[in-house]
PDB file of C-alpha atoms and ligand atoms in Angstrom:
ATOM      1  CA  MET A   1     -26.443  43.780   4.015  1.00 96.00           C
ATOM      2  CA  ARG A   2     -29.801  45.244   3.002  1.00 98.00           C
ATOM      3  CA  VAL A   3     -30.806  48.591   4.486  1.00 98.00           C
ATOM      4  CA  PHE A   4     -34.305  50.076   4.739  1.00 98.00           C
ATOM      5  CA  LEU A   5     -34.065  53.876   5.043  1.00 98.00           C
ATOM      6  CA  SER A   6     -37.199  55.833   5.921  1.00 98.00           C
ATOM      7  CA  SER A   7     -36.851  59.573   5.303  1.00 98.00           C
ATOM      8  CA  ASP A   8     -38.972  62.320   6.809  1.00 96.00           C
ATOM      9  CA  LEU A   9     -38.228  66.010   6.403  1.00 96.00           C
ATOM     10  CA  GLU A  10     -38.977  68.024   9.519  1.00 94.00           C
ATOM     11  CA  GLY A  11     -35.950  66.666  11.370  1.00 95.00           C
ATOM     12  CA  ALA A  12     -33.318  67.799   8.847  1.00 97.00           C
ATOM     13  CA  ALA A  13     -30.799  70.500   9.750  1.00 97.00           C
ATOM     14  CA  GLY A  14     -32.081  73.919   8.648  1.00 96.00           C
ATOM     15  CA  ILE A  15     -35.773  72.955   8.536  1.00 96.00           C
ATOM     16  CA  VAL A  16     -37.928  75.048  10.857  1.00 94.00           C
ATOM     17  CA  ASP A  17     -41.246  75.903   9.203  1.00 92.00           C
ATOM     18  CA  TRP A  18     -44.010  74.510   7.036  1.00 92.00           C
ATOM     19  CA  ASP A  19     -43.090  76.394   3.865  1.00 95.00           C
ATOM     20  CA  GLN A  20     -39.905  74.341   3.762  1.00 96.00           C
ATOM     21  CA  CYS A  21     -41.955  71.153   4.025  1.00 95.00           C
ATOM     22  CA  ARG A  22     -44.793  71.664   1.528  1.00 94.00           C
ATOM     23  CA  PRO A  23     -44.771  71.958  -2.267  1.00 94.00           C
ATOM     24  CA  GLY A  24     -46.824  75.159  -1.890  1.00 94.00           C
ATOM     25  CA  GLY A  25     -43.846  76.685  -0.110  1.00 95.00           C
ATOM     26  CA  GLY A  26     -42.145  77.477  -3.419  1.00 96.00           C
ATOM     27  CA  ARG A  27     -38.467  78.263  -3.090  1.00 97.00           C
ATOM     28  CA  ALA A  28     -38.466  77.441   0.618  1.00 97.00           C
ATOM     29  CA  TYR A  29     -39.701  73.926  -0.243  1.00 97.00           C
ATOM     30  CA  GLU A  30     -37.004  73.541  -2.886  1.00 97.00           C
ATOM     31  CA  VAL A  31     -34.403  74.371  -0.255  1.00 98.00           C
ATOM     32  CA  GLY A  32     -36.048  71.926   2.170  1.00 98.00           C
ATOM     33  CA  CYS A  33     -35.877  69.115  -0.372  1.00 98.00           C
ATOM     34  CA  ARG A  34     -32.258  69.912  -1.119  1.00 98.00           C
ATOM     35  CA  LEU A  35     -31.370  69.778   2.570  1.00 98.00           C
ATOM     36  CA  LEU A  36     -33.173  66.451   2.895  1.00 98.00           C
ATOM     37  CA  LEU A  37     -31.454  65.005  -0.174  1.00 98.00           C
ATOM     38  CA  GLY A  38     -28.076  65.927   1.320  1.00 98.00           C
ATOM     39  CA  GLU A  39     -28.857  64.077   4.555  1.00 98.00           C
ATOM     40  CA  VAL A  40     -30.354  61.019   2.836  1.00 98.00           C
ATOM     41  CA  ASN A  41     -27.359  60.732   0.550  1.00 98.00           C
ATOM     42  CA  ALA A  42     -24.970  61.114   3.483  1.00 98.00           C
ATOM     43  CA  ALA A  43     -26.697  58.232   5.248  1.00 98.00           C
ATOM     44  CA  ILE A  44     -26.600  56.096   2.102  1.00 98.00           C
ATOM     45  CA  GLU A  45     -22.928  56.763   1.495  1.00 98.00           C
ATOM     46  CA  GLY A  46     -22.080  56.080   5.121  1.00 98.00           C
ATOM     47  CA  ALA A  47     -24.105  52.873   5.105  1.00 98.00           C
ATOM     48  CA  ILE A  48     -22.351  51.650   1.977  1.00 98.00           C
ATOM     49  CA  ALA A  49     -18.954  52.491   3.475  1.00 98.00           C
ATOM     50  CA  GLY A  50     -19.984  50.405   6.477  1.00 97.00           C
ATOM     51  CA  GLY A  51     -20.967  47.368   4.439  1.00 97.00           C
ATOM     52  CA  ALA A  52     -24.485  47.948   3.076  1.00 98.00           C
ATOM     53  CA  THR A  53     -24.970  46.298  -0.290  1.00 97.00           C
ATOM     54  CA  SER A  54     -28.461  47.486  -1.195  1.00 98.00           C
ATOM     55  CA  ILE A  55     -30.672  50.287   0.058  1.00 98.00           C
ATOM     56  CA  LEU A  56     -34.364  51.045  -0.228  1.00 98.00           C
ATOM     57  CA  VAL A  57     -35.364  54.656   0.513  1.00 98.00           C
ATOM     58  CA  ASN A  58     -38.991  55.006   1.620  1.00 98.00           C
ATOM     59  CA  ASP A  59     -40.043  58.655   1.320  1.00 98.00           C
ATOM     60  CA  SER A  60     -42.360  59.218   4.290  1.00 95.00           C
ATOM     61  CA  HIS A  61     -43.108  62.942   4.319  1.00 94.00           C
ATOM     62  CA  GLY A  62     -46.207  64.714   3.067  1.00 91.00           C
ATOM     63  CA  ALA A  63     -47.012  63.579  -0.460  1.00 93.00           C
ATOM     64  CA  MET A  64     -44.039  61.219  -0.073  1.00 95.00           C
ATOM     65  CA  ALA A  65     -42.253  62.353  -3.215  1.00 96.00           C
ATOM     66  CA  ASN A  66     -39.734  64.874  -1.933  1.00 97.00           C
ATOM     67  CA  LEU A  67     -36.541  63.570  -3.522  1.00 98.00           C
ATOM     68  CA  PRO A  68     -35.312  63.708  -7.132  1.00 98.00           C
ATOM     69  CA  PRO A  69     -34.939  59.968  -7.880  1.00 98.00           C
ATOM     70  CA  ASP A  70     -31.968  60.432 -10.184  1.00 98.00           C
ATOM     71  CA  GLU A  71     -30.003  62.325  -7.531  1.00 98.00           C
ATOM     72  CA  ILE A  72     -30.318  59.697  -4.813  1.00 98.00           C
ATOM     73  CA  ALA A  73     -26.923  58.165  -4.092  1.00 98.00           C
ATOM     74  CA  GLY A  74     -25.817  54.566  -4.057  1.00 97.00           C
ATOM     75  CA  SER A  75     -28.191  53.209  -6.718  1.00 98.00           C
ATOM     76  CA  ALA A  76     -30.798  53.128  -3.986  1.00 98.00           C
ATOM     77  CA  GLU A  77     -34.319  52.073  -4.856  1.00 98.00           C
ATOM     78  CA  TYR A  78     -36.890  54.768  -4.135  1.00 98.00           C
ATOM     79  CA  LEU A  79     -40.351  54.011  -2.757  1.00 98.00           C
ATOM     80  CA  SER A  80     -42.428  57.154  -3.186  1.00 97.00           C
ATOM     81  CA  GLY A  81     -46.035  58.266  -3.458  1.00 96.00           C
ATOM     82  CA  GLN A  82     -49.001  58.418  -1.121  1.00 91.00           C
ATOM     83  CA  HIS A  83     -51.346  56.034   0.647  1.00 89.00           C
ATOM     84  CA  LYS A  84     -48.814  53.348   1.459  1.00 93.00           C
ATOM     85  CA  PRO A  85     -50.386  50.785   3.787  1.00 93.00           C
ATOM     86  CA  LEU A  86     -47.405  50.707   6.131  1.00 95.00           C
ATOM     87  CA  TYR A  87     -46.769  54.432   5.792  1.00 94.00           C
ATOM     88  CA  MET A  88     -43.254  55.240   7.033  1.00 95.00           C
ATOM     89  CA  MET A  89     -42.378  51.532   7.097  1.00 97.00           C
ATOM     90  CA  GLU A  90     -43.802  50.503   3.728  1.00 97.00           C
ATOM     91  CA  GLY A  91     -41.436  48.168   1.948  1.00 98.00           C
ATOM     92  CA  LEU A  92     -39.824  46.691   5.051  1.00 98.00           C
ATOM     93  CA  ASP A  93     -39.790  42.916   5.302  1.00 97.00           C
ATOM     94  CA  ALA A  94     -37.839  40.279   7.178  1.00 97.00           C
ATOM     95  CA  GLY A  95     -35.234  40.155   4.403  1.00 97.00           C
ATOM     96  CA  PHE A  96     -33.712  43.467   5.496  1.00 98.00           C
ATOM     97  CA  ASP A  97     -30.805  43.625   7.937  1.00 97.00           C
ATOM     98  CA  ALA A  98     -31.179  47.159   9.244  1.00 97.00           C
ATOM     99  CA  VAL A  99     -33.553  50.120   9.492  1.00 98.00           C
ATOM    100  CA  MET A 100     -32.400  53.749   9.392  1.00 98.00           C
ATOM    101  CA  PHE A 101     -34.392  56.950   9.978  1.00 98.00           C
ATOM    102  CA  VAL A 102     -33.257  60.280   8.516  1.00 98.00           C
ATOM    103  CA  ALA A 103     -34.763  63.683   9.466  1.00 96.00           C
ATOM    104  CA  SER A 104     -36.980  61.961  12.002  1.00 88.00           C
ATOM    105  CA  HIS A 105     -39.651  63.758  14.035  1.00 83.00           C
ATOM    106  CA  THR A 106     -43.277  62.794  14.749  1.00 70.00           C
ATOM    107  CA  TYR A 107     -46.530  61.743  13.069  1.00 67.00           C
ATOM    108  CA  ASN A 108     -49.081  64.228  11.732  1.00 68.00           C
ATOM    109  CA  PRO A 109     -48.767  67.218  14.108  1.00 73.00           C
ATOM    110  CA  ARG A 110     -51.958  68.684  12.631  1.00 79.00           C
ATOM    111  CA  ALA A 111     -53.970  65.965  14.374  1.00 87.00           C
ATOM    112  CA  ILE A 112     -51.832  64.438  17.131  1.00 92.00           C
ATOM    113  CA  TRP A 113     -50.707  66.157  20.283  1.00 92.00           C
ATOM    114  CA  GLU A 114     -48.783  63.279  21.873  1.00 93.00           C
ATOM    115  CA  VAL A 115     -48.299  59.532  21.541  1.00 95.00           C
ATOM    116  CA  ARG A 116     -47.196  57.222  24.357  1.00 95.00           C
ATOM    117  CA  LEU A 117     -45.942  53.691  24.028  1.00 95.00           C
ATOM    118  CA  GLY A 118     -46.000  51.733  27.260  1.00 94.00           C
ATOM    119  CA  GLY A 119     -46.605  55.028  29.062  1.00 94.00           C
ATOM    120  CA  HIS A 120     -43.590  56.813  27.561  1.00 92.00           C
ATOM    121  CA  VAL A 121     -43.800  59.656  25.050  1.00 92.00           C
ATOM    122  CA  VAL A 122     -42.627  58.516  21.623  1.00 92.00           C
ATOM    123  CA  GLY A 123     -41.910  60.133  18.296  1.00 90.00           C
ATOM    124  CA  GLU A 124     -42.145  58.324  15.029  1.00 91.00           C
ATOM    125  CA  SER A 125     -39.166  56.116  15.797  1.00 94.00           C
ATOM    126  CA  GLY A 126     -40.930  54.434  18.706  1.00 94.00           C
ATOM    127  CA  ILE A 127     -44.112  53.946  16.699  1.00 95.00           C
ATOM    128  CA  ASN A 128     -42.231  52.639  13.669  1.00 96.00           C
ATOM    129  CA  ALA A 129     -40.409  50.275  15.996  1.00 96.00           C
ATOM    130  CA  LEU A 130     -43.648  48.282  16.148  1.00 97.00           C
ATOM    131  CA  VAL A 131     -43.086  47.293  12.519  1.00 97.00           C
ATOM    132  CA  ALA A 132     -39.349  46.724  12.791  1.00 97.00           C
ATOM    133  CA  THR A 133     -39.984  44.432  15.748  1.00 95.00           C
ATOM    134  CA  SER A 134     -42.599  42.472  13.817  1.00 96.00           C
ATOM    135  CA  PHE A 135     -40.177  41.782  11.000  1.00 97.00           C
ATOM    136  CA  GLY A 136     -37.240  41.154  13.329  1.00 96.00           C
ATOM    137  CA  VAL A 137     -35.088  43.961  11.931  1.00 96.00           C
ATOM    138  CA  PRO A 138     -33.036  46.211  14.264  1.00 96.00           C
ATOM    139  CA  ILE A 139     -33.172  50.012  13.971  1.00 97.00           C
ATOM    140  CA  VAL A 140     -29.502  50.949  13.808  1.00 97.00           C
ATOM    141  CA  PHE A 141     -29.448  54.661  12.968  1.00 98.00           C
ATOM    142  CA  LEU A 142     -31.554  57.789  13.509  1.00 97.00           C
ATOM    143  CA  SER A 143     -30.956  61.479  12.805  1.00 97.00           C
ATOM    144  CA  GLY A 144     -33.114  64.414  13.854  1.00 96.00           C
ATOM    145  CA  ASP A 145     -33.323  67.037  16.574  1.00 94.00           C
ATOM    146  CA  GLN A 146     -32.466  66.508  20.231  1.00 93.00           C
ATOM    147  CA  VAL A 147     -36.037  65.486  21.072  1.00 91.00           C
ATOM    148  CA  ALA A 148     -36.223  62.822  18.362  1.00 93.00           C
ATOM    149  CA  CYS A 149     -32.935  61.396  19.616  1.00 94.00           C
ATOM    150  CA  SER A 150     -33.926  61.355  23.274  1.00 91.00           C
ATOM    151  CA  GLU A 151     -37.298  59.755  22.476  1.00 91.00           C
ATOM    152  CA  ALA A 152     -35.515  57.032  20.501  1.00 92.00           C
ATOM    153  CA  ARG A 153     -33.059  56.256  23.274  1.00 90.00           C
ATOM    154  CA  ARG A 154     -35.579  54.361  25.399  1.00 88.00           C
ATOM    155  CA  PHE A 155     -36.834  52.036  22.691  1.00 92.00           C
ATOM    156  CA  LEU A 156     -33.843  51.517  20.394  1.00 93.00           C
ATOM    157  CA  PRO A 157     -30.965  49.938  22.289  1.00 89.00           C
ATOM    158  CA  GLY A 158     -27.582  50.689  20.799  1.00 92.00           C
ATOM    159  CA  CYS A 159     -28.997  52.748  17.921  1.00 96.00           C
ATOM    160  CA  GLU A 160     -26.595  55.350  16.534  1.00 97.00           C
ATOM    161  CA  LEU A 161     -28.258  58.710  17.205  1.00 97.00           C
ATOM    162  CA  VAL A 162     -27.162  61.870  15.407  1.00 98.00           C
ATOM    163  CA  THR A 163     -28.510  65.226  16.584  1.00 97.00           C
ATOM    164  CA  VAL A 164     -28.381  67.755  13.740  1.00 97.00           C
ATOM    165  CA  LYS A 165     -30.304  70.564  15.423  1.00 95.00           C
ATOM    166  CA  GLU A 166     -31.663  71.778  18.727  1.00 94.00           C
ATOM    167  CA  SER A 167     -35.344  72.674  18.852  1.00 90.00           C
ATOM    168  CA  VAL A 168     -35.765  76.075  20.442  1.00 88.00           C
ATOM    169  CA  THR A 169     -39.524  76.482  19.981  1.00 84.00           C
ATOM    170  CA  ARG A 170     -42.047  74.674  17.801  1.00 82.00           C
ATOM    171  CA  PHE A 171     -40.973  76.797  14.821  1.00 85.00           C
ATOM    172  CA  ALA A 172     -37.388  77.665  15.678  1.00 91.00           C
ATOM    173  CA  GLY A 173     -34.234  75.616  15.846  1.00 92.00           C
ATOM    174  CA  ARG A 174     -30.467  75.972  15.991  1.00 95.00           C
ATOM    175  CA  SER A 175     -29.015  73.775  13.260  1.00 97.00           C
ATOM    176  CA  LEU A 176     -25.584  72.564  12.422  1.00 98.00           C
ATOM    177  CA  HIS A 177     -24.322  73.709   9.059  1.00 98.00           C
ATOM    178  CA  PRO A 178     -25.708  71.139   6.588  1.00 98.00           C
ATOM    179  CA  THR A 179     -22.191  70.129   5.572  1.00 98.00           C
ATOM    180  CA  ASP A 180     -21.354  69.265   9.176  1.00 98.00           C
ATOM    181  CA  ALA A 181     -24.718  67.533   9.681  1.00 98.00           C
ATOM    182  CA  ARG A 182     -24.083  65.358   6.622  1.00 98.00           C
ATOM    183  CA  ALA A 183     -20.592  64.447   7.828  1.00 98.00           C
ATOM    184  CA  LEU A 184     -21.969  63.330  11.209  1.00 98.00           C
ATOM    185  CA  ILE A 185     -24.769  61.387   9.522  1.00 98.00           C
ATOM    186  CA  ALA A 186     -22.358  59.604   7.198  1.00 98.00           C
ATOM    187  CA  ASP A 187     -20.091  58.701  10.125  1.00 98.00           C
ATOM    188  CA  GLY A 188     -23.019  57.479  12.220  1.00 98.00           C
ATOM    189  CA  ALA A 189     -24.489  55.364   9.425  1.00 98.00           C
ATOM    190  CA  GLU A 190     -21.114  53.819   8.674  1.00 98.00           C
ATOM    191  CA  ARG A 191     -20.508  53.065  12.346  1.00 96.00           C
ATOM    192  CA  ALA A 192     -23.950  51.497  12.663  1.00 96.00           C
ATOM    193  CA  MET A 193     -23.350  49.167   9.745  1.00 96.00           C
ATOM    194  CA  ARG A 194     -19.886  48.210  10.954  1.00 95.00           C
ATOM    195  CA  ARG A 195     -21.286  47.345  14.378  1.00 94.00           C
ATOM    196  CA  LEU A 196     -24.079  45.374  12.767  1.00 94.00           C
ATOM    197  CA  GLY A 197     -21.630  43.547  10.534  1.00 91.00           C
ATOM    198  CA  ALA A 198     -19.521  42.707  13.560  1.00 89.00           C
ATOM    199  CA  GLY A 199     -22.397  40.748  15.004  1.00 78.00           C
ATOM    200  CA  LEU A 200     -25.166  42.946  16.380  1.00 53.00           C
ATOM    201  CA  GLY A 201     -22.890  44.484  18.917  1.00 49.00           C
ATOM    202  CA  GLY A 202     -19.819  46.616  19.401  1.00 44.00           C
ATOM    203  CA  SER A 203     -18.864  49.440  21.655  1.00 44.00           C
ATOM    204  CA  PRO A 204     -20.641  52.738  21.710  1.00 43.00           C
ATOM    205  CA  SER A 205     -18.668  55.400  19.917  1.00 44.00           C
ATOM    206  CA  PRO A 206     -16.828  58.244  21.642  1.00 39.00           C
ATOM    207  CA  GLY A 207     -19.241  61.006  22.504  1.00 37.00           C
ATOM    208  CA  ALA A 208     -22.069  58.690  23.419  1.00 37.00           C
ATOM    209  CA  GLY A 209     -24.472  60.395  25.717  1.00 37.00           C
ATOM    210  CA  SER A 210     -23.256  63.893  24.975  1.00 38.00           C
ATOM    211  CA  ALA A 211     -25.932  66.502  24.534  1.00 41.00           C
ATOM    212  CA  GLY A 212     -26.530  69.259  22.047  1.00 58.00           C
ATOM    213  CA  ALA A 213     -26.592  69.622  18.297  1.00 66.00           C
ATOM    214  CA  GLY A 214     -23.663  67.902  16.755  1.00 66.00           C
ATOM    215  CA  SER A 215     -23.631  65.057  19.190  1.00 61.00           C
ATOM    216  CA  ALA A 216     -23.330  61.660  17.667  1.00 58.00           C
ATOM    217  CA  GLY A 217     -22.925  58.214  19.041  1.00 53.00           C
ATOM    218  CA  ALA A 218     -24.696  55.151  20.239  1.00 47.00           C
ATOM    219  CA  GLY A 219     -27.914  55.849  22.078  1.00 45.00           C
ATOM    220  CA  SER A 220     -26.817  53.779  25.019  1.00 42.00           C
ATOM    221  CA  ALA A 221     -24.077  51.458  26.085  1.00 45.00           C
ATOM    222  CA  ALA A 222     -26.290  48.577  24.979  1.00 58.00           C
ATOM    223  CA  ALA A 223     -25.441  46.442  22.004  1.00 75.00           C
ATOM    224  CA  LEU A 224     -27.611  46.801  18.937  1.00 84.00           C
ATOM    225  CA  SER A 225     -30.720  44.718  19.261  1.00 85.00           C
ATOM    226  CA  LEU A 226     -34.346  44.675  18.273  1.00 90.00           C
ATOM    227  CA  PRO A 227     -36.503  47.563  19.535  1.00 92.00           C
ATOM    228  CA  LEU A 228     -37.811  47.188  23.072  1.00 92.00           C
ATOM    229  CA  VAL A 229     -41.484  46.616  22.295  1.00 92.00           C
ATOM    230  CA  GLU A 230     -43.862  44.361  24.208  1.00 92.00           C
ATOM    231  CA  ASP A 231     -45.800  41.554  22.533  1.00 91.00           C
ATOM    232  CA  SER A 232     -49.071  43.402  23.160  1.00 92.00           C
ATOM    233  CA  PRO A 233     -47.975  47.032  23.271  1.00 95.00           C
ATOM    234  CA  CYS A 234     -50.180  49.775  24.664  1.00 96.00           C
ATOM    235  CA  LEU A 235     -50.231  52.795  22.376  1.00 97.00           C
ATOM    236  CA  GLU A 236     -52.041  55.889  23.666  1.00 97.00           C
ATOM    237  CA  ILE A 237     -52.829  58.830  21.399  1.00 97.00           C
ATOM    238  CA  ASP A 238     -53.811  62.334  22.524  1.00 96.00           C
ATOM    239  CA  TRP A 239     -55.566  64.092  19.650  1.00 96.00           C
ATOM    240  CA  LEU A 240     -55.854  67.838  19.230  1.00 94.00           C
ATOM    241  CA  THR A 241     -59.650  67.702  19.422  1.00 94.00           C
ATOM    242  CA  ALA A 242     -62.295  65.437  20.941  1.00 96.00           C
ATOM    243  CA  ASP A 243     -63.956  64.774  17.573  1.00 95.00           C
ATOM    244  CA  MET A 244     -60.690  63.326  16.272  1.00 95.00           C
ATOM    245  CA  ALA A 245     -60.631  60.931  19.234  1.00 96.00           C
ATOM    246  CA  GLU A 246     -64.244  59.995  18.578  1.00 96.00           C
ATOM    247  CA  LEU A 247     -63.621  59.311  14.892  1.00 95.00           C
ATOM    248  CA  ALA A 248     -60.473  57.280  15.651  1.00 96.00           C
ATOM    249  CA  CYS A 249     -62.643  54.858  17.622  1.00 96.00           C
ATOM    250  CA  SER A 250     -64.244  53.762  14.348  1.00 95.00           C
ATOM    251  CA  ILE A 251     -61.149  51.591  13.900  1.00 96.00           C
ATOM    252  CA  ALA A 252     -61.312  48.098  15.407  1.00 94.00           C
ATOM    253  CA  GLY A 253     -59.090  47.813  18.459  1.00 94.00           C
ATOM    254  CA  VAL A 254     -59.136  51.558  19.234  1.00 97.00           C
ATOM    255  CA  GLU A 255     -60.842  52.585  22.464  1.00 97.00           C
ATOM    256  CA  ARG A 256     -61.615  55.980  23.954  1.00 97.00           C
ATOM    257  CA  THR A 257     -59.959  56.519  27.320  1.00 97.00           C
ATOM    258  CA  GLY A 258     -60.358  60.275  27.678  1.00 97.00           C
ATOM    259  CA  ALA A 259     -61.897  63.342  26.077  1.00 97.00           C
ATOM    260  CA  ARG A 260     -59.109  63.579  23.513  1.00 97.00           C
ATOM    261  CA  THR A 261     -57.336  60.276  24.212  1.00 98.00           C
ATOM    262  CA  VAL A 262     -57.624  56.820  22.673  1.00 98.00           C
ATOM    263  CA  GLU A 263     -55.757  53.604  23.395  1.00 98.00           C
ATOM    264  CA  ILE A 264     -54.727  50.746  21.150  1.00 97.00           C
ATOM    265  CA  SER A 265     -53.883  47.633  23.125  1.00 94.00           C
ATOM    266  CA  GLU A 266     -54.302  43.877  23.041  1.00 89.00           C
ATOM    267  CA  LEU A 267     -53.013  43.743  19.460  1.00 95.00           C
ATOM    268  CA  GLU A 268     -49.674  42.339  18.351  1.00 96.00           C
ATOM    269  CA  PRO A 269     -47.202  45.054  17.268  1.00 97.00           C
ATOM    270  CA  LEU A 270     -47.880  45.032  13.505  1.00 97.00           C
ATOM    271  CA  ALA A 271     -51.659  45.097  14.002  1.00 97.00           C
ATOM    272  CA  CYS A 272     -51.225  47.884  16.554  1.00 97.00           C
ATOM    273  CA  TYR A 273     -49.247  49.897  13.990  1.00 97.00           C
ATOM    274  CA  ARG A 274     -51.846  49.262  11.278  1.00 97.00           C
ATOM    275  CA  ALA A 275     -54.594  50.484  13.593  1.00 97.00           C
ATOM    276  CA  PHE A 276     -52.527  53.585  14.379  1.00 96.00           C
ATOM    277  CA  VAL A 277     -52.030  54.338  10.661  1.00 95.00           C
ATOM    278  CA  ALA A 278     -55.770  53.873  10.116  1.00 95.00           C
ATOM    279  CA  THR A 279     -56.544  56.428  12.840  1.00 95.00           C
ATOM    280  CA  ILE A 280     -54.290  58.940  11.096  1.00 91.00           C
ATOM    281  CA  ALA A 281     -55.990  58.298   7.765  1.00 90.00           C
ATOM    282  CA  ILE A 282     -59.500  58.542   9.141  1.00 91.00           C
ATOM    283  CA  THR A 283     -58.887  61.712  11.168  1.00 91.00           C
ATOM    284  CA  ARG A 284     -57.445  63.415   8.093  1.00 86.00           C
ATOM    285  CA  SER A 285     -60.992  64.196   6.994  1.00 82.00           C
ATOM    286  CA  ILE A 286     -61.349  66.425  10.051  1.00 81.00           C
ATOM    287  CA  VAL A 287     -57.901  67.982   9.663  1.00 72.00           C
ATOM    288  CA  GLU A 288     -58.637  68.931   6.077  1.00 67.00           C
ATOM    289  CA  SER A 289     -62.230  70.044   6.586  1.00 63.00           C
TER     290      SER A 289
HETATM  291 ZN1   ZN B   1     -42.887  64.811   7.832  1.00 58.03          ZN
END
């Protein structure tokens, strides 16, 4: 079974501020990368124990080169570097059997306030689901904080969700010890692959639905299936400023619906995702100015 693993950074246990997430953060960034590597490798090892035969890791955070390639477990391929057309989902195609997200959170918080899919607030998992749906690949595993897990629950039926920390404020969180986080991630990834191997189904694990850091288990009693995304999804984006919303409307298919809000609708899921990625790219000029 072929696994596509998209790694972010903000959602890893122990990560709470920007210095841990940016190369300019010095030692704090080194620690952040080490924490991420531990979680990515735990997911890889769990996936392999559950039946995965090949894994592609798509580094999706910042400059998208946060992992030491020679320390990635499981002989995984590593897709790194910036300006990937499909961003967090670059490299996915219909030949994969499963998608996993590690250290999940949300897209560019320096430009976006909130994103809604079909009227419901989504993090990156819900947005990335547009691509997984297009290629017909189920999202079977996600790790992150309690918010990332609860946002995923609505769109990813049966997905194994592992909460490694509780957000307290925007820049504070209560994390599991990384060793415990990695153990839960490995267990969750293995369980996801076993359920997938058993035929896109299986029972939710004990602990399903429990709350708090350290909870692990299927996101719902539903069997694993493709993300719940409509054929013509409606994606709404609230930007931090009105000029970001204005600039985003330069992209075909993006329409202004409020002072800081735009809507992407009437596109099939992959085109909707591409338009969303284009809005992020084009508004970057304002973020960085
Ligand atoms: Zn990130």
